[in-house]
Amino acid sequence: MSSPERKRKKRSLEPSPESTPNPSLPDDLIVSILARVSRLYYPILSLVSKSSRTLVTSPELYKTRSFFNRTESCLYVCLDFPPDPNPRWFTLYRKPNQNITEKTKNSSGFVLAPIPNHHSHSSSIVAIGSNIYAIGGSIENAPSSKVSILDCRSHTWHEAPSMRMKRNYPAANVVDGKIYVAGGLEEFDSSKWMEVFDIKTQTWEFVLSPLAERFIYRSLVIEGEIYIFGDKVVTYKPKEDRWGGVGEHQSMDLGLFFHSYCVIDNVLYCYRPGGIKWYESEKRSWRKLRGLKGLSKLASSCVKLADYGGKMALLWDKYIPCSGNKSHSISCAVVSLERCKNQGIRGKVEWFDDMLTVPSSYNFVGALAATL
Amino acid sequence: MSEGDLAVMKPETMKSYIWLQTADGSIQQVEQEVAMFCPMICQEVIQKGVGSSKNHAISLPQRVNPAMFSLILDYCRFHQLPGRSNKERKTYDERFIRMDTKRLCELTSAADSLQLKPLVDLTSRALARIIEGKNPEEIREIFHLPDDLTEEEKLEPLKNSMDDPRIRLLNRLYAKKRKELKERERLKNVEVEEHVDERSVDDLLSFINGRDHKAVKMSKGKKKKKKKKDQKIVSSNNIHDKESHDLRSKQQCVEEIGSSMREVPNLLSAEDDISTPNAGSEDEDIDDEIDPAMRELLDREVEDFAQRLNSNWVRSLGKERRPVHFSINGNGTTRRHTGMVSIWRPCMFTLF
């Protein structure tokens, strides 16, 4: 009687499940589905209904994303439009209303969309997790100790504890979830030259710095070690509380060009007119990044590189000839990177496109990726 | 029937089958190891001791219709067997979710009510991928969400925040005018009041749009001032003057924004045809005699350097933090070193 053939004996009584309307899914299920949708599509979701609009900025959704390990890197771009003191923030999204079937050949389908809120001053910027920290800088032409946080989930700003010192565009770097800021002091004082913000305790502490550099041109982090380039090169490894010079890596600095550099997976990349190079620390030399076929010409004075979740985001501007040199267009490319057999690194252009048109008086503050 | 009940109560058969009832009332027997793959059924059996007989069949949740339940059993039957390779499982899963969106929704819902997490994961991922290619209208349909956003609200995320400075400026101008008006009314100065009345919105707009070249020149001139101290004195001595200077600077910004930034909102909508020059186009006009990109490159380098210097330099001089923004961008003057050009130029046209 309990033969397997009998187990489905009554199933045929309901031949047409299609007769019932599609049952609406419970809310938590919708959350769990939308949490798996790439954040690039969230502007589209915000056009669906009131509930979905609320949902895409809710902490609940982002909690679910991280629970499902669905967090992804989201690109943010900060531009200054002087004399407006407020920098503008943009983030990379998919274009809403993009008709997939009619996608034009030239359109990447990406857009740098302005985020609705902006904070009140220009500053140094770093990202930790889903937050972007705007640190120091100038408010009404005076150095500031202010620290603002952009919560990239809801695109709202709030204040973090201020630094101990007022700092004018300090070098800000993140090591092990702590923010190390250096320089930018009004009165040079090596004992107050560096301070660190612990996001867990929400406190700023000074870092004793025997090798303070008065002027900082650029800074970066490789393998948990902060490199600060001034007249000399100073390194600091917080984990070991070890300070050092960087004599052997002098060529690292020489190859750097403005602020067109970034560190991805502990490899330093830099744009120089003609191409992108990467620093091979074993050989202490710069090597050309191969590949990049899609970017046939990239000659711009303003190129920004950013670690975009292990890929490289490249942003550059160029004159719009017909605008009488009054406008620039900002373009973006995403390049995936892979190690080759010969120890080299190859880049592959995933896409590139024009993103924004801006007045030529703009300043490119920076580009960075938050994890959401 | 009673015989049957007895039969399933025998230990060896008890392990084999579980009685389940779907929402439509139909009852069926399912191999225990398959049914128990669903945590919800497993809990019922363990906690309530039901499912061992037809009379004590486990009632499945409303959301599990017979068609979906049969699919879910297929899934369980495949996955509960040990010894399958990950590749096999993956291939099976991929094939398993090949169905239309409506059925996929039903399946997700049913699997969710049976707490069958791996299947919910699978179908949710599939639905997420489907949604990534859909427009708002289609997503609304999939989830049965109401179209409750007004047309205005739908435009909101596309709104151009670039309009802000203009609006802010306008508001500030209005506020200023209102303040002046009040002041003057209090002073009962009829002449001035008439003058104020003449300033229509159009006038303000034309002022903002930069037709008042005198003002622009003035602000540029001011910005060019190298002596920061002077500027500081001017601005601190006369607050009103500072304010108008501020406004003129704003105006310049707006002038530029006005001419170019209007495109920004359009970028968000694919329907709007913006002629975006292709980044990869070969006919880029960078090969001029004076090569703007080159000039700019040098400008930026100078600017960058100046900015660095300024951050210290300025400390001693005054409060102007970023004068380079103005001096470089204001008129595009170049302070390039001829030697540098000859060095840089060959690099510039080396292509990737």
XYZ file of C-alpha atoms in Angstrom:
724
model
C 0.000 0.000 0.000
C 2.838 2.328 0.625
C 4.225 1.740 -2.793
C 5.954 4.668 -4.441
C 3.409 4.801 -7.267
C 0.735 5.834 -4.849
C 2.407 8.825 -3.415
C 1.252 11.227 -6.084
C -2.158 9.760 -6.604
C -4.059 12.976 -6.062
C -1.770 15.352 -7.768
C -3.607 15.334 -11.061
C -6.682 16.842 -9.415
C -5.114 20.268 -9.726
C -4.032 20.479 -13.332
C -3.886 24.210 -13.683
C -2.041 26.112 -11.017
C -1.962 28.986 -13.516
C -5.611 29.686 -12.858
C -4.751 31.345 -9.581
C -3.144 34.750 -9.828
C 0.545 35.053 -9.072
C 0.621 35.217 -5.294
C 2.349 38.283 -3.979
C 5.504 37.458 -2.144
C 5.877 38.256 1.539
C 7.919 41.371 2.276
C 10.887 39.591 3.775
C 11.163 37.484 0.661
C 11.119 40.579 -1.509
C 13.892 41.988 0.657
C 15.926 38.850 0.229
C 15.468 38.964 -3.530
C 16.232 42.655 -3.894
C 19.279 42.268 -1.650
C 20.724 40.049 -4.337
C 20.159 42.596 -7.062
C 23.311 44.533 -7.886
C 23.233 47.968 -6.315
C 23.862 49.449 -9.740
C 20.164 48.849 -10.356
C 18.841 50.438 -7.174
C 17.770 53.688 -8.840
C 15.510 51.564 -11.020
C 14.067 49.872 -7.935
C 13.399 53.251 -6.402
C 11.059 53.970 -9.312
C 8.944 50.883 -8.768
C 6.823 51.810 -5.791
C 6.833 53.657 -2.503
C 7.749 50.544 -0.584
C 10.657 49.655 -2.835
C 11.870 53.229 -2.725
C 11.967 53.128 1.052
C 13.532 49.711 0.954
C 16.550 50.605 -1.192
C 17.812 53.059 1.404
C 16.896 50.956 4.427
C 19.496 49.505 6.773
C 17.495 46.279 6.700
C 18.204 45.706 3.030
C 21.906 46.382 3.459
C 22.026 44.085 6.459
C 20.485 41.372 4.291
C 23.016 42.065 1.555
C 25.875 41.593 3.924
C 24.211 38.530 5.465
C 24.013 36.930 2.042
C 27.526 38.054 1.266
C 26.166 40.149 -1.528
C 28.027 43.341 -0.718
C 29.732 44.965 -3.651
C 32.009 47.892 -4.323
C 30.233 51.069 -5.302
C 32.084 53.850 -6.987
C 31.808 57.394 -5.643
C 33.211 60.471 -7.273
C 33.672 63.842 -5.611
C 33.951 67.028 -7.634
C 34.404 70.622 -6.593
C 32.794 73.463 -8.467
C 34.466 76.591 -7.242
C 33.541 79.027 -5.979
C 30.771 76.839 -4.586
C 32.291 75.578 -1.341
C 30.203 72.414 -1.367
C 31.724 69.500 -3.184
C 29.352 67.357 -5.207
C 29.155 63.623 -4.937
C 28.256 61.222 -7.697
C 27.865 57.502 -7.723
C 27.970 54.951 -10.481
C 24.653 53.408 -11.381
C 22.975 51.679 -14.231
C 20.877 54.004 -16.274
C 17.242 53.651 -15.378
C 14.761 53.111 -18.191
C 17.472 51.482 -20.178
C 15.832 49.362 -22.759
C 17.943 46.266 -22.723
C 16.970 45.113 -26.168
C 17.668 48.447 -27.770
C 20.960 49.028 -26.051
C 23.037 51.098 -28.374
C 26.463 49.943 -29.221
C 28.190 52.978 -27.816
C 26.360 53.231 -24.556
C 27.765 51.406 -21.601
C 24.494 51.816 -19.768
C 26.298 53.348 -16.817
C 25.834 56.794 -15.404
C 27.401 58.899 -12.691
C 24.330 60.070 -10.860
C 24.485 62.960 -8.424
C 23.595 61.954 -4.915
C 20.912 64.136 -3.398
C 22.747 65.377 -0.337
C 26.051 67.045 -0.086
C 28.008 68.204 2.858
C 29.363 71.573 3.599
C 33.059 71.479 3.014
C 35.857 70.256 0.870
C 38.130 67.718 2.481
C 40.306 64.647 2.298
C 38.265 61.528 1.684
C 38.557 57.852 2.599
C 36.093 54.964 2.595
C 35.558 52.339 5.266
C 32.850 49.824 4.582
C 29.653 51.596 3.630
C 30.861 54.958 4.914
C 32.880 57.664 3.261
C 34.746 59.939 5.651
C 35.348 63.544 4.711
C 38.172 64.702 6.910
C 39.504 68.148 7.621
C 39.962 70.369 4.647
C 38.784 73.903 4.632
C 35.614 75.556 5.734
C 35.318 79.153 4.693
C 38.983 79.205 3.902
C 40.107 78.060 7.310
C 41.502 74.630 8.117
C 39.052 72.422 9.851
C 39.039 69.543 12.271
C 35.590 68.529 11.132
C 34.893 64.950 10.129
C 31.733 64.113 8.219
C 30.484 60.702 7.274
C 28.515 59.919 4.159
C 26.405 56.865 4.825
C 26.336 55.435 1.335
C 23.343 53.247 2.116
C 20.959 56.127 2.649
C 23.130 58.890 1.161
C 22.866 60.912 4.319
C 25.599 62.849 6.039
C 26.326 62.920 9.691
C 29.058 64.182 11.914
C 31.830 62.083 13.368
C 34.014 63.195 16.284
C 36.315 65.997 15.171
C 40.032 65.525 14.905
C 42.172 66.866 17.695
C 43.858 69.255 15.283
C 42.625 71.473 12.524
C 44.037 70.097 9.333
C 44.033 71.492 5.848
C 43.585 68.556 3.479
C 45.591 66.067 5.518
C 46.934 62.832 4.106
C 44.267 60.322 5.123
C 44.795 56.579 4.873
C 43.010 53.539 6.182
C 44.876 50.653 7.789
C 43.003 47.852 9.546
C 39.826 49.861 9.784
C 41.517 52.846 11.392
C 41.981 56.195 9.742
C 45.459 57.709 9.951
C 45.652 61.373 9.122
C 48.875 63.319 8.840
C 49.939 66.851 8.079
C 47.877 69.842 7.110
C 48.627 71.591 10.376
C 48.583 75.337 10.638
C 51.631 75.383 12.863
C 53.965 72.517 12.166
C 54.327 70.389 15.267
C 55.776 66.928 14.870
C 54.129 65.687 18.064
C 50.732 66.465 16.657
C 51.553 65.639 13.098
C 49.660 62.368 12.919
C 46.498 61.188 14.608
C 44.413 58.084 14.256
C 40.667 57.512 14.407
C 39.416 54.238 15.765
C 35.931 53.676 14.389
C 35.148 51.210 17.143
C 35.886 53.546 20.012
C 35.080 56.656 17.951
C 38.120 58.455 19.298
C 41.064 60.331 17.877
C 44.523 59.740 19.349
C 47.841 61.285 18.435
C 50.451 58.995 16.951
C 53.995 59.663 18.038
C 55.785 60.393 14.803
C 59.557 60.748 14.853
C 59.760 61.283 11.121
C 57.143 63.930 10.511
C 57.288 65.554 7.099
C 56.329 69.161 6.882
C 54.852 69.022 3.409
C 52.987 66.038 2.141
C 52.488 65.632 -1.557
C 50.820 62.281 -1.601
C 50.324 59.203 0.481
C 49.223 55.621 0.045
C 49.028 52.268 1.802
C 50.673 49.038 0.662
C 50.673 45.881 2.770
C 49.453 47.740 5.827
C 52.230 50.278 5.587
C 51.544 53.958 5.051
C 53.838 55.719 2.595
C 53.943 59.452 2.957
C 55.713 61.368 0.230
C 57.061 64.747 1.175
C 60.504 66.107 0.601
C 61.558 62.725 1.856
C 59.595 59.527 1.969
C 58.343 58.399 5.331
C 56.745 55.062 6.052
C 54.749 53.955 9.027
C 53.483 50.474 9.737
C 50.839 50.778 12.454
C 50.749 47.072 13.222
C 54.368 47.112 14.296
C 54.428 50.790 15.203
C 57.443 50.976 12.943
C 58.663 54.123 11.227
C 61.083 54.191 8.395
C 62.455 55.924 5.395
C 61.981 54.459 2.022
C 65.372 54.903 0.417
C 65.171 51.725 -1.569
C 61.780 52.646 -2.963
C 62.681 56.132 -4.073
C 61.758 55.201 -7.631
C 58.247 54.526 -6.428
C 57.722 58.186 -5.817
C 59.506 59.280 -8.948
C 57.065 57.412 -11.091
C 54.008 58.931 -9.515
C 52.202 61.572 -11.420
C 50.040 64.034 -9.506
C 47.260 62.204 -7.807
C 46.705 59.811 -10.651
C 47.488 56.747 -8.636
C 45.854 54.069 -6.589
C 46.696 50.863 -4.794
C 44.769 47.729 -5.761
C 45.503 44.464 -3.979
C 48.728 45.967 -2.646
C 49.947 46.925 -6.087
C 50.545 50.576 -6.806
C 49.224 51.793 -10.147
C 49.773 55.162 -11.641
C 48.725 56.990 -14.734
C 51.362 58.770 -16.726
C 50.784 60.352 -20.091
C 50.985 57.435 -22.411
C 49.603 54.765 -20.233
C 49.194 53.161 -16.893
C 52.109 51.748 -15.010
C 52.383 49.558 -11.992
C 55.141 49.358 -9.483
C 56.934 46.075 -9.142
C 58.357 46.335 -5.670
C 60.703 43.347 -6.009
C 62.465 44.938 -8.943
C 61.817 48.466 -7.697
C 60.707 49.526 -11.094
C 57.629 50.696 -12.930
C 56.107 48.437 -15.527
C 53.546 49.183 -18.140
C 50.076 47.820 -17.643
C 49.417 45.726 -20.722
C 46.109 45.245 -22.368
C 43.719 48.200 -22.158
C 42.806 47.756 -25.811
C 39.557 49.659 -25.553
C 41.230 52.834 -24.404
C 42.951 53.704 -27.627
C 43.685 57.250 -26.566
C 43.865 58.513 -23.095
C 45.627 61.799 -22.822
C 44.298 63.930 -20.084
C 45.829 66.072 -17.436
C 43.314 64.886 -14.919
C 43.173 61.166 -14.520
C 41.990 59.545 -11.335
C 42.458 55.922 -10.499
C 40.527 54.083 -7.848
C 40.393 50.613 -6.390
C 36.951 49.501 -7.485
C 36.665 46.240 -5.623
C 39.839 44.761 -7.084
C 39.181 46.286 -10.467
C 40.480 49.637 -11.512
C 38.172 52.553 -12.049
C 39.709 55.120 -14.326
C 38.237 58.573 -14.566
C 39.553 61.297 -16.777
C 38.438 64.540 -18.227
C 38.816 66.199 -21.571
C 37.897 69.428 -23.188
C 34.718 69.600 -25.127
C 35.952 71.422 -28.196
C 32.637 72.938 -29.191
C 32.098 74.460 -25.773
C 34.834 77.001 -26.358
C 36.945 75.312 -23.734
C 34.377 76.140 -21.124
C 33.339 72.588 -20.451
C 34.951 69.321 -19.766
C 33.511 65.905 -20.090
C 34.389 63.282 -17.528
C 34.747 59.736 -18.726
C 34.958 56.533 -16.806
C 36.412 53.130 -17.551
C 36.427 49.966 -15.516
C 39.449 47.760 -15.993
C 39.791 44.260 -14.621
C 43.293 43.209 -13.693
C 44.960 39.874 -13.807
C 48.425 38.518 -13.232
C 50.099 36.973 -16.235
C 52.531 34.106 -16.276
C 55.509 36.393 -16.805
C 54.761 38.157 -13.510
C 53.235 41.013 -15.393
C 49.769 42.421 -14.929
C 47.268 42.668 -17.724
C 44.346 45.019 -17.758
C 41.147 44.355 -19.615
C 38.791 47.222 -20.281
C 35.328 46.068 -19.277
C 33.637 49.217 -20.430
C 34.202 52.907 -20.820
C 31.900 55.788 -21.488
C 31.390 59.490 -21.093
C 29.712 60.232 -17.808
C 29.361 63.918 -17.070
C 29.760 67.344 -18.528
C 31.188 69.851 -16.117
C 32.372 73.447 -16.257
C 36.085 73.649 -16.833
C 36.610 75.400 -13.543
C 35.813 72.214 -11.695
C 38.260 70.333 -9.498
C 38.422 66.612 -9.296
C 38.558 65.901 -5.577
C 38.676 62.150 -5.798
C 37.150 58.815 -6.618
C 36.805 55.909 -4.244
C 34.716 52.837 -3.648
C 32.500 52.090 -0.679
C 31.379 48.567 0.116
C 27.632 48.125 0.170
C -7.118 1.954 6.170
C -6.403 0.847 9.669
C -4.247 -1.800 8.161
C -2.399 0.893 6.312
C -1.969 2.881 9.500
C -0.544 -0.139 11.161
C 1.724 -0.660 8.244
C 3.271 2.775 8.463
C 3.677 2.414 12.189
C 6.044 -0.485 11.672
C 9.500 0.904 12.337
C 10.965 0.191 8.916
C 8.041 1.745 7.060
C 7.726 4.665 9.471
C 11.107 5.748 8.313
C 10.054 5.499 4.730
C 6.968 7.653 4.243
C 5.388 10.790 5.527
C 1.836 11.899 4.890
C 1.435 15.423 3.643
C -1.582 17.522 2.820
C -1.396 20.475 0.458
C -3.632 23.515 0.774
C -6.134 22.177 -1.772
C -6.838 19.237 0.524
C -5.059 16.555 -1.414
C -3.027 14.122 0.640
C 0.065 12.336 -0.510
C 2.815 10.145 0.789
C 6.417 11.162 0.366
C 9.603 9.277 1.115
C 10.694 10.366 4.519
C 14.280 11.258 3.589
C 12.946 13.449 0.793
C 10.244 15.153 2.857
C 12.535 15.643 5.823
C 14.853 17.645 3.568
C 12.379 20.485 4.142
C 13.077 21.902 7.617
C 9.412 22.821 8.095
C 8.298 19.215 7.593
C 11.170 17.955 9.665
C 10.120 20.176 12.560
C 6.509 19.036 12.328
C 7.572 15.416 12.482
C 9.991 15.849 15.337
C 8.141 18.375 17.451
C 4.536 17.393 16.855
C 4.956 13.784 15.832
C 2.570 14.206 12.919
C 2.760 12.865 9.396
C 2.955 9.238 10.341
C -0.535 8.444 9.090
C -3.044 9.700 6.612
C -5.262 10.902 9.429
C -2.423 12.822 10.901
C -1.055 14.247 7.710
C 1.102 17.330 7.955
C -0.722 20.357 6.592
C 1.551 22.227 4.269
C 1.446 26.026 4.237
C -1.016 27.835 2.021
C 1.729 28.995 -0.271
C 2.647 25.448 -1.289
C 0.405 24.484 -4.164
C 0.557 20.912 -5.483
C 2.438 21.831 -8.656
C 5.119 23.681 -6.747
C 5.271 20.962 -4.122
C 5.976 18.387 -6.766
C 8.786 20.566 -8.108
C 10.179 21.020 -4.626
C 10.106 17.267 -4.066
C 12.070 16.805 -7.273
C 14.617 19.231 -5.957
C 14.785 17.502 -2.588
C 14.999 14.085 -4.169
C 18.010 15.147 -6.150
C 19.835 16.982 -3.411
C 19.171 14.664 -0.492
C 21.176 11.924 -2.186
C 24.752 11.954 -1.025
C 27.687 11.524 -3.349
C 26.747 14.024 -5.992
C 29.506 16.301 -7.165
C 29.200 20.058 -6.848
C 29.263 20.309 -10.600
C 26.352 17.894 -10.880
C 24.378 19.846 -8.340
C 25.132 23.117 -10.059
C 24.074 21.787 -13.437
C 20.885 20.422 -11.941
C 20.111 23.729 -10.231
C 20.690 25.683 -13.395
C 18.287 23.487 -15.294
C 15.836 23.405 -12.418
C 15.229 27.156 -12.384
C 14.560 27.403 -16.083
C 10.959 28.495 -15.852
C 8.950 31.640 -16.315
C 9.110 34.414 -13.757
C 5.647 33.736 -12.400
C 6.409 30.131 -11.587
C 9.758 31.138 -10.204
C 7.965 33.488 -7.809
C 5.575 30.738 -6.767
C 8.439 28.369 -6.261
C 10.361 30.907 -4.166
C 7.322 31.520 -2.043
C 6.639 27.805 -1.566
C 10.263 26.984 -0.784
C 10.351 29.870 1.682
C 7.274 28.579 3.520
C 8.927 25.176 3.798
C 12.077 26.912 5.063
C 14.050 25.266 2.324
C 16.858 27.818 2.359
C 19.080 26.444 -0.416
C 16.169 26.524 -2.828
C 15.097 29.997 -1.692
C 18.673 31.113 -2.319
C 18.658 29.565 -5.746
C 15.349 31.032 -6.854
C 15.979 34.428 -5.246
C 19.254 34.691 -7.100
C 17.506 33.769 -10.311
C 14.805 36.372 -9.679
C 17.425 38.991 -8.837
C 19.099 38.334 -12.162
C 15.763 38.669 -13.933
C 15.038 41.958 -12.176
C 18.377 43.386 -13.235
C 17.125 43.443 -16.789
C 13.669 44.805 -16.103
C 12.151 48.254 -16.064
C 10.134 49.555 -13.097
C 6.826 48.593 -14.699
C 7.924 44.996 -15.169
C 9.326 44.779 -11.648
C 6.026 46.079 -10.316
C 4.281 43.254 -12.134
C 6.624 40.588 -10.831
C 6.140 41.577 -7.214
C 2.558 42.827 -7.455
C 3.669 46.166 -6.150
C 1.323 49.120 -6.494
C 2.199 51.924 -8.862
C 1.866 54.400 -6.039
C 4.537 56.923 -6.898
C 3.379 60.156 -8.458
C 4.895 61.201 -11.756
C 6.738 63.894 -9.888
C 8.161 61.422 -7.429
C 9.298 59.248 -10.284
C 11.357 62.109 -11.596
C 12.907 62.724 -8.216
C 15.874 60.400 -8.367
C 16.634 61.844 -11.759
C 16.596 65.359 -10.488
C 19.722 67.217 -11.086
C 21.408 68.308 -7.943
C 23.478 70.553 -10.160
C 20.576 72.924 -10.187
C 21.110 73.503 -6.533
C 23.637 76.300 -6.699
C 21.404 78.272 -8.966
C 18.402 77.756 -6.773
C 20.410 78.524 -3.696
C 21.793 81.601 -5.320
C 18.368 82.754 -6.389
C 17.033 82.197 -2.926
C 19.923 84.047 -1.453
C 19.388 86.910 -3.820
C 15.718 87.026 -2.985
C 16.477 86.876 0.691
C 18.925 89.669 0.324
C 16.491 91.731 -1.664
C 13.759 91.103 0.840
C 16.055 92.127 3.614
C 17.019 95.274 1.784
C 13.419 96.022 1.077
C 12.485 95.699 4.694
C 15.380 97.860 5.718
C 14.390 100.517 3.298
C 10.763 100.413 4.166
C 11.750 101.033 7.684
C 13.733 104.020 6.557
C 10.762 105.118 4.439
C 13.023 105.713 1.544
C 10.601 105.781 -1.379
C 13.201 106.218 -4.076
C 15.145 103.168 -3.191
C 12.016 101.157 -2.833
C 11.064 101.996 -6.389
C 14.473 100.951 -7.510
C 14.081 97.640 -5.792
C 10.731 97.068 -7.423
C 12.319 97.402 -10.814
C 14.387 94.332 -10.206
C 12.162 91.682 -11.655
C 12.833 87.956 -11.624
C 14.080 88.291 -15.180
C 16.572 90.875 -14.096
C 17.790 88.617 -11.389
C 18.047 85.754 -13.790
C 19.945 87.739 -16.347
C 22.178 88.873 -13.543
C 22.708 85.275 -12.605
C 23.240 84.181 -16.156
C 26.172 86.454 -16.357
C 25.131 89.173 -18.719
C 26.513 91.666 -16.297
C 30.038 91.338 -17.547
C 31.276 94.096 -15.355
C 30.527 92.018 -12.314
C 32.271 89.017 -13.729
C 35.343 91.004 -14.533
C 35.359 92.441 -11.097
C 35.215 89.093 -9.451
C 37.896 87.732 -11.687
C 40.020 90.700 -10.985
C 39.596 90.193 -7.324
C 40.464 86.593 -7.541
C 43.608 87.342 -9.382
C 44.829 89.489 -6.615
C 47.971 88.009 -5.398
C 48.041 89.952 -2.197
C 45.842 87.904 -0.004
C 46.168 90.387 2.786
C 44.460 93.010 0.723
C 41.654 90.682 -0.052
C 41.342 89.770 3.543
C 41.129 93.386 4.554
C 38.566 94.147 1.897
C 36.382 91.271 2.876
C 36.639 91.789 6.580
C 36.225 95.535 6.452
C 33.027 95.474 4.598
C 30.761 92.556 5.125
C 28.360 93.754 2.514
C 31.086 93.983 -0.042
C 32.211 90.508 0.828
C 28.750 89.229 0.341
C 28.391 90.775 -3.069
C 31.784 89.488 -3.995
C 30.661 86.100 -2.956
C 27.584 86.488 -5.089
C 29.571 87.540 -8.079
C 31.827 84.573 -7.713
C 28.777 82.403 -7.503
C 27.449 84.064 -10.554
C 30.486 83.092 -12.478
C 30.052 79.540 -11.408
C 26.429 79.612 -12.353
C 27.274 81.063 -15.692
C 29.395 78.071 -16.398
C 27.037 75.632 -14.877
C 24.255 77.172 -16.865
C 26.033 76.618 -20.098
C 27.081 73.081 -19.550
C 25.575 71.454 -16.536
C 22.072 71.238 -17.860
C 23.050 68.054 -19.529
C 23.607 66.296 -16.288
C 20.041 65.296 -15.529
C 19.632 63.963 -19.010
C 22.438 61.554 -18.497
C 20.259 59.628 -16.184
C 17.681 58.873 -18.735
C 18.524 56.716 -21.647
C 15.796 58.190 -23.809
C 17.417 61.540 -23.878
C 19.795 61.689 -26.732
C 22.911 63.357 -25.571
C 25.619 63.519 -28.089
C 28.351 62.124 -25.977
C 31.664 62.100 -27.707
C 33.030 58.622 -27.648
C 35.974 58.248 -25.365
C 37.660 55.950 -27.761
C 37.088 57.922 -30.918
C 40.185 58.330 -32.972
C 39.554 61.852 -34.135
C 40.118 63.572 -30.844
C 41.365 67.069 -31.390
C 44.211 66.942 -28.989
C 46.801 67.463 -31.673
C 46.530 71.224 -31.811
C 49.408 73.545 -32.034
C 48.726 74.755 -28.519
C 47.291 71.452 -27.431
C 44.759 72.301 -24.728
C 45.201 68.971 -23.002
C 48.891 69.592 -22.746
C 48.444 73.099 -21.557
C 45.954 71.892 -19.068
C 48.213 69.143 -17.961
C 50.816 71.669 -17.119
C 48.266 73.941 -15.568
C 47.190 71.150 -13.339
C 50.695 70.279 -12.440
C 51.383 73.869 -11.547
C 48.097 74.057 -9.768
C 48.716 70.894 -7.896
C 52.076 72.037 -6.834
C 50.850 75.488 -6.003
C 48.084 73.991 -3.951
C 50.553 71.975 -1.981
C 52.687 75.003 -1.469
C 49.732 77.140 -0.658
C 48.631 74.928 2.131
C 51.729 76.068 3.942
C 52.321 79.315 2.186
C 48.801 80.433 2.828
C 49.126 79.801 6.497
C 51.462 82.704 6.834
C 49.741 84.891 4.308
C 46.144 84.773 5.217
C 42.994 82.871 5.022
C 42.600 82.229 1.321
C 43.028 78.491 1.181
C 42.866 77.645 -2.436
C 43.727 80.642 -4.506
C 45.064 78.470 -7.275
C 41.612 77.357 -8.223
C 40.866 80.857 -9.234
C 44.092 81.867 -10.825
C 44.351 78.787 -12.947
C 40.792 78.159 -13.855
C 39.681 81.729 -14.120
C 41.369 82.492 -17.358
C 43.373 79.447 -18.274
C 46.665 81.223 -18.122
C 49.629 78.996 -18.473
C 52.774 79.283 -16.579
C 54.470 76.520 -18.341
C 58.094 75.984 -18.744
C 59.095 75.604 -22.359
C 61.555 72.922 -21.520
C 58.835 70.880 -19.913
C 56.727 70.944 -23.016
C 59.391 69.366 -25.106
C 59.753 66.677 -22.501
C 56.084 66.008 -22.121
C 54.881 66.302 -25.645
C 56.262 63.033 -26.966
C 54.772 61.220 -24.005
C 51.364 62.674 -24.558
C 50.845 60.983 -27.857
C 52.231 57.659 -26.994
C 49.147 55.559 -27.114
C 48.261 52.528 -25.147
